[in-house]
Amino acid sequence: MEKIIENGTKVIIFKDSDKINGDYTFGTVVSSHQSDDRSVHGSPWYVQIYEVVDIDGIKYSLERGDRFMPLDDYKSFLVSEIEDNNEQIKELTSDNEQIFERIYQLDEDIENIVNPTLECPQRKLVPNKK
């Protein structure tokens, strides 16, 4: 079970589901309680419900991660998103290098067909099977 967020903790409250680009406001946890059993069948399932007040005095009853999280957790979340994006960039860069190599090889093959030379053996073009 996750550690309970203490009363007085400063949090970020998301106004929609977009935690990267969506609107947000700030708030403070004022209290919390455990939910009723949410299981349908099987083991009991409880979550912590937090009462959060935003900077305009509006009260929210929220679950952690759903529409709010502590500020430090949010910073960690954003860093994790950047790391995921960087990994995707590496993969795409590798894919692009393979595509460039394919273009280079294609150019060589086309040149050999259009302007054959004795130094270059003719290559038979075959479709790339994956």
JSON list of C-alpha atoms in Angstrom, two decimals:
[
{"chain": "A", "resi": 1, "resn": "MET", "atom": "CA", "xyz": [0.00, 0.00, 0.00]},
{"chain": "A", "resi": 2, "resn": "GLU", "atom": "CA", "xyz": [1.21, 3.50, -0.78]},
{"chain": "A", "resi": 3, "resn": "LYS", "atom": "CA", "xyz": [2.36, 5.74, 2.01]},
{"chain": "A", "resi": 4, "resn": "ILE", "atom": "CA", "xyz": [-0.43, 8.01, 3.22]},
{"chain": "A", "resi": 5, "resn": "ILE", "atom": "CA", "xyz": [0.02, 11.65, 2.30]},
{"chain": "A", "resi": 6, "resn": "GLU", "atom": "CA", "xyz": [0.21, 13.71, 5.48]},
{"chain": "A", "resi": 7, "resn": "ASN", "atom": "CA", "xyz": [-2.14, 16.57, 6.25]},
{"chain": "A", "resi": 8, "resn": "GLY", "atom": "CA", "xyz": [-0.58, 19.90, 5.28]},
{"chain": "A", "resi": 9, "resn": "THR", "atom": "CA", "xyz": [1.24, 18.43, 2.24]},
{"chain": "A", "resi": 10, "resn": "LYS", "atom": "CA", "xyz": [1.30, 20.79, -0.74]},
{"chain": "A", "resi": 11, "resn": "VAL", "atom": "CA", "xyz": [-0.10, 19.15, -3.87]},
{"chain": "A", "resi": 12, "resn": "ILE", "atom": "CA", "xyz": [-0.84, 19.85, -7.51]},
{"chain": "A", "resi": 13, "resn": "ILE", "atom": "CA", "xyz": [-4.45, 19.36, -8.62]},
{"chain": "A", "resi": 14, "resn": "PHE", "atom": "CA", "xyz": [-5.08, 18.56, -12.28]},
{"chain": "A", "resi": 15, "resn": "LYS", "atom": "CA", "xyz": [-8.14, 20.12, -13.85]},
{"chain": "A", "resi": 16, "resn": "ASP", "atom": "CA", "xyz": [-8.30, 17.38, -16.51]},
{"chain": "A", "resi": 17, "resn": "SER", "atom": "CA", "xyz": [-6.63, 14.07, -17.31]},
{"chain": "A", "resi": 18, "resn": "ASP", "atom": "CA", "xyz": [-3.67, 15.63, -19.17]},
{"chain": "A", "resi": 19, "resn": "LYS", "atom": "CA", "xyz": [-0.93, 15.71, -16.54]},
{"chain": "A", "resi": 20, "resn": "ILE", "atom": "CA", "xyz": [1.68, 17.00, -18.99]},
{"chain": "A", "resi": 21, "resn": "ASN", "atom": "CA", "xyz": [-0.01, 19.90, -20.76]},
{"chain": "A", "resi": 22, "resn": "GLY", "atom": "CA", "xyz": [-3.31, 20.31, -18.93]},
{"chain": "A", "resi": 23, "resn": "ASP", "atom": "CA", "xyz": [-4.36, 23.05, -16.55]},
{"chain": "A", "resi": 24, "resn": "TYR", "atom": "CA", "xyz": [-3.64, 22.68, -12.85]},
{"chain": "A", "resi": 25, "resn": "THR", "atom": "CA", "xyz": [-3.84, 24.49, -9.57]},
{"chain": "A", "resi": 26, "resn": "PHE", "atom": "CA", "xyz": [-2.18, 24.05, -6.20]},
{"chain": "A", "resi": 27, "resn": "GLY", "atom": "CA", "xyz": [-3.68, 22.85, -2.97]},
{"chain": "A", "resi": 28, "resn": "THR", "atom": "CA", "xyz": [-3.12, 21.36, 0.46]},
{"chain": "A", "resi": 29, "resn": "VAL", "atom": "CA", "xyz": [-4.20, 18.03, 1.94]},
{"chain": "A", "resi": 30, "resn": "VAL", "atom": "CA", "xyz": [-6.46, 18.75, 4.92]},
{"chain": "A", "resi": 31, "resn": "SER", "atom": "CA", "xyz": [-7.60, 15.22, 5.81]},
{"chain": "A", "resi": 32, "resn": "SER", "atom": "CA", "xyz": [-7.93, 11.68, 4.54]},
{"chain": "A", "resi": 33, "resn": "HIS", "atom": "CA", "xyz": [-9.84, 8.48, 5.20]},
{"chain": "A", "resi": 34, "resn": "GLN", "atom": "CA", "xyz": [-9.97, 4.95, 3.89]},
{"chain": "A", "resi": 35, "resn": "SER", "atom": "CA", "xyz": [-12.71, 4.14, 1.39]},
{"chain": "A", "resi": 36, "resn": "ASP", "atom": "CA", "xyz": [-15.30, 1.46, 1.86]},
{"chain": "A", "resi": 37, "resn": "ASP", "atom": "CA", "xyz": [-14.44, -1.96, 0.40]},
{"chain": "A", "resi": 38, "resn": "ARG", "atom": "CA", "xyz": [-14.45, -1.54, -3.39]},
{"chain": "A", "resi": 39, "resn": "SER", "atom": "CA", "xyz": [-13.97, -5.19, -4.30]},
{"chain": "A", "resi": 40, "resn": "VAL", "atom": "CA", "xyz": [-16.62, -6.92, -6.35]},
{"chain": "A", "resi": 41, "resn": "HIS", "atom": "CA", "xyz": [-15.37, -10.44, -5.72]},
{"chain": "A", "resi": 42, "resn": "GLY", "atom": "CA", "xyz": [-12.37, -11.70, -3.83]},
{"chain": "A", "resi": 43, "resn": "SER", "atom": "CA", "xyz": [-9.94, -9.82, -1.65]},
{"chain": "A", "resi": 44, "resn": "PRO", "atom": "CA", "xyz": [-10.97, -6.55, -0.02]},
{"chain": "A", "resi": 45, "resn": "TRP", "atom": "CA", "xyz": [-9.83, -3.44, -1.86]},
{"chain": "A", "resi": 46, "resn": "TYR", "atom": "CA", "xyz": [-9.50, -0.07, -0.17]},
{"chain": "A", "resi": 47, "resn": "VAL", "atom": "CA", "xyz": [-8.08, 3.25, -1.31]},
{"chain": "A", "resi": 48, "resn": "GLN", "atom": "CA", "xyz": [-7.21, 6.40, 0.59]},
{"chain": "A", "resi": 49, "resn": "ILE", "atom": "CA", "xyz": [-9.54, 9.31, -0.11]},
{"chain": "A", "resi": 50, "resn": "TYR", "atom": "CA", "xyz": [-8.05, 12.76, 0.46]},
{"chain": "A", "resi": 51, "resn": "GLU", "atom": "CA", "xyz": [-9.77, 16.01, 1.21]},
{"chain": "A", "resi": 52, "resn": "VAL", "atom": "CA", "xyz": [-7.78, 18.70, -0.61]},
{"chain": "A", "resi": 53, "resn": "VAL", "atom": "CA", "xyz": [-8.38, 22.46, -0.59]},
{"chain": "A", "resi": 54, "resn": "ASP", "atom": "CA", "xyz": [-7.06, 24.47, -3.53]},
{"chain": "A", "resi": 55, "resn": "ILE", "atom": "CA", "xyz": [-5.69, 28.01, -3.42]},
{"chain": "A", "resi": 56, "resn": "ASP", "atom": "CA", "xyz": [-9.17, 29.41, -4.10]},
{"chain": "A", "resi": 57, "resn": "GLY", "atom": "CA", "xyz": [-10.68, 27.53, -1.13]},
{"chain": "A", "resi": 58, "resn": "ILE", "atom": "CA", "xyz": [-12.45, 24.92, -3.26]},
{"chain": "A", "resi": 59, "resn": "LYS", "atom": "CA", "xyz": [-12.63, 21.52, -1.54]},
{"chain": "A", "resi": 60, "resn": "TYR", "atom": "CA", "xyz": [-11.98, 18.29, -3.44]},
{"chain": "A", "resi": 61, "resn": "SER", "atom": "CA", "xyz": [-12.37, 14.66, -2.43]},
{"chain": "A", "resi": 62, "resn": "LEU", "atom": "CA", "xyz": [-9.75, 12.80, -4.49]},
{"chain": "A", "resi": 63, "resn": "GLU", "atom": "CA", "xyz": [-7.69, 9.66, -4.80]},
{"chain": "A", "resi": 64, "resn": "ARG", "atom": "CA", "xyz": [-3.91, 9.97, -5.12]},
{"chain": "A", "resi": 65, "resn": "GLY", "atom": "CA", "xyz": [-2.68, 10.00, -8.71]},
{"chain": "A", "resi": 66, "resn": "ASP", "atom": "CA", "xyz": [-6.18, 10.35, -10.08]},
{"chain": "A", "resi": 67, "resn": "ARG", "atom": "CA", "xyz": [-6.37, 14.13, -10.18]},
{"chain": "A", "resi": 68, "resn": "PHE", "atom": "CA", "xyz": [-3.71, 15.19, -7.70]},
{"chain": "A", "resi": 69, "resn": "MET", "atom": "CA", "xyz": [-0.28, 14.30, -6.34]},
{"chain": "A", "resi": 70, "resn": "PRO", "atom": "CA", "xyz": [2.32, 15.81, -4.03]},
{"chain": "A", "resi": 71, "resn": "LEU", "atom": "CA", "xyz": [4.58, 18.35, -5.73]},
{"chain": "A", "resi": 72, "resn": "ASP", "atom": "CA", "xyz": [7.73, 16.18, -5.38]},
{"chain": "A", "resi": 73, "resn": "ASP", "atom": "CA", "xyz": [5.89, 13.19, -6.87]},
{"chain": "A", "resi": 74, "resn": "TYR", "atom": "CA", "xyz": [4.79, 15.35, -9.80]},
{"chain": "A", "resi": 75, "resn": "LYS", "atom": "CA", "xyz": [8.36, 16.48, -10.48]},
{"chain": "A", "resi": 76, "resn": "SER", "atom": "CA", "xyz": [9.47, 12.82, -10.44]},
{"chain": "A", "resi": 77, "resn": "PHE", "atom": "CA", "xyz": [6.61, 11.95, -12.79]},
{"chain": "A", "resi": 78, "resn": "LEU", "atom": "CA", "xyz": [7.73, 14.63, -15.26]},
{"chain": "A", "resi": 79, "resn": "VAL", "atom": "CA", "xyz": [11.38, 13.49, -15.13]},
{"chain": "A", "resi": 80, "resn": "SER", "atom": "CA", "xyz": [10.19, 9.93, -15.80]},
{"chain": "A", "resi": 81, "resn": "GLU", "atom": "CA", "xyz": [8.23, 11.16, -18.83]},
{"chain": "A", "resi": 82, "resn": "ILE", "atom": "CA", "xyz": [11.38, 12.87, -20.18]},
{"chain": "A", "resi": 83, "resn": "GLU", "atom": "CA", "xyz": [13.37, 9.65, -19.70]},
{"chain": "A", "resi": 84, "resn": "ASP", "atom": "CA", "xyz": [10.70, 7.67, -21.57]},
{"chain": "A", "resi": 85, "resn": "ASN", "atom": "CA", "xyz": [10.75, 10.22, -24.40]},
{"chain": "A", "resi": 86, "resn": "ASN", "atom": "CA", "xyz": [14.55, 10.05, -24.60]},
{"chain": "A", "resi": 87, "resn": "GLU", "atom": "CA", "xyz": [14.38, 6.25, -24.90]},
{"chain": "A", "resi": 88, "resn": "GLN", "atom": "CA", "xyz": [11.86, 6.59, -27.74]},
{"chain": "A", "resi": 89, "resn": "ILE", "atom": "CA", "xyz": [14.16, 9.12, -29.44]},
{"chain": "A", "resi": 90, "resn": "LYS", "atom": "CA", "xyz": [17.06, 6.62, -29.26]},
{"chain": "A", "resi": 91, "resn": "GLU", "atom": "CA", "xyz": [14.89, 3.90, -30.82]},
{"chain": "A", "resi": 92, "resn": "LEU", "atom": "CA", "xyz": [13.66, 6.21, -33.59]},
{"chain": "A", "resi": 93, "resn": "THR", "atom": "CA", "xyz": [17.21, 7.41, -34.28]},
{"chain": "A", "resi": 94, "resn": "SER", "atom": "CA", "xyz": [18.33, 3.80, -34.68]},
{"chain": "A", "resi": 95, "resn": "ASP", "atom": "CA", "xyz": [15.38, 3.09, -36.98]},
{"chain": "A", "resi": 96, "resn": "ASN", "atom": "CA", "xyz": [16.26, 6.16, -39.07]},
{"chain": "A", "resi": 97, "resn": "GLU", "atom": "CA", "xyz": [19.89, 5.04, -39.36]},
{"chain": "A", "resi": 98, "resn": "GLN", "atom": "CA", "xyz": [18.70, 1.71, -40.78]},
{"chain": "A", "resi": 99, "resn": "ILE", "atom": "CA", "xyz": [16.40, 3.51, -43.22]},
{"chain": "A", "resi": 100, "resn": "PHE", "atom": "CA", "xyz": [19.26, 5.79, -44.35]},
{"chain": "A", "resi": 101, "resn": "GLU", "atom": "CA", "xyz": [21.43, 2.71, -44.87]},
{"chain": "A", "resi": 102, "resn": "ARG", "atom": "CA", "xyz": [18.66, 1.19, -46.97]},
{"chain": "A", "resi": 103, "resn": "ILE", "atom": "CA", "xyz": [18.42, 4.37, -49.06]},
{"chain": "A", "resi": 104, "resn": "TYR", "atom": "CA", "xyz": [22.21, 4.36, -49.56]},
{"chain": "A", "resi": 105, "resn": "GLN", "atom": "CA", "xyz": [22.14, 0.71, -50.66]},
{"chain": "A", "resi": 106, "resn": "LEU", "atom": "CA", "xyz": [19.19, 1.39, -52.94]},
{"chain": "A", "resi": 107, "resn": "ASP", "atom": "CA", "xyz": [21.06, 4.29, -54.57]},
{"chain": "A", "resi": 108, "resn": "GLU", "atom": "CA", "xyz": [24.07, 2.01, -55.17]},
{"chain": "A", "resi": 109, "resn": "ASP", "atom": "CA", "xyz": [21.87, -0.72, -56.66]},
{"chain": "A", "resi": 110, "resn": "ILE", "atom": "CA", "xyz": [20.10, 1.75, -58.94]},
{"chain": "A", "resi": 111, "resn": "GLU", "atom": "CA", "xyz": [23.44, 3.22, -60.05]},
{"chain": "A", "resi": 112, "resn": "ASN", "atom": "CA", "xyz": [24.73, -0.28, -60.86]},
{"chain": "A", "resi": 113, "resn": "ILE", "atom": "CA", "xyz": [21.67, -1.03, -62.96]},
{"chain": "A", "resi": 114, "resn": "VAL", "atom": "CA", "xyz": [21.68, 2.32, -64.82]},
{"chain": "A", "resi": 115, "resn": "ASN", "atom": "CA", "xyz": [25.48, 2.59, -65.23]},
{"chain": "A", "resi": 116, "resn": "PRO", "atom": "CA", "xyz": [26.94, -0.91, -64.87]},
{"chain": "A", "resi": 117, "resn": "THR", "atom": "CA", "xyz": [30.71, -1.16, -64.59]},
{"chain": "A", "resi": 118, "resn": "LEU", "atom": "CA", "xyz": [33.06, -4.07, -64.77]},
{"chain": "A", "resi": 119, "resn": "GLU", "atom": "CA", "xyz": [34.38, -3.32, -61.28]},
{"chain": "A", "resi": 120, "resn": "CYS", "atom": "CA", "xyz": [30.95, -3.62, -59.69]},
{"chain": "A", "resi": 121, "resn": "PRO", "atom": "CA", "xyz": [29.22, -6.98, -59.74]},
{"chain": "A", "resi": 122, "resn": "GLN", "atom": "CA", "xyz": [25.54, -6.77, -60.56]},
{"chain": "A", "resi": 123, "resn": "ARG", "atom": "CA", "xyz": [23.26, -7.34, -57.59]},
{"chain": "A", "resi": 124, "resn": "LYS", "atom": "CA", "xyz": [19.89, -8.87, -58.05]},
{"chain": "A", "resi": 125, "resn": "LEU", "atom": "CA", "xyz": [17.27, -6.69, -56.37]},
{"chain": "A", "resi": 126, "resn": "VAL", "atom": "CA", "xyz": [15.07, -8.69, -54.04]},
{"chain": "A", "resi": 127, "resn": "PRO", "atom": "CA", "xyz": [12.32, -7.38, -51.78]},
{"chain": "A", "resi": 128, "resn": "ASN", "atom": "CA", "xyz": [13.26, -7.02, -48.14]},
{"chain": "A", "resi": 129, "resn": "LYS", "atom": "CA", "xyz": [11.38, -9.70, -46.16]},
{"chain": "A", "resi": 130, "resn": "LYS", "atom": "CA", "xyz": [10.85, -9.09, -42.48]}
]
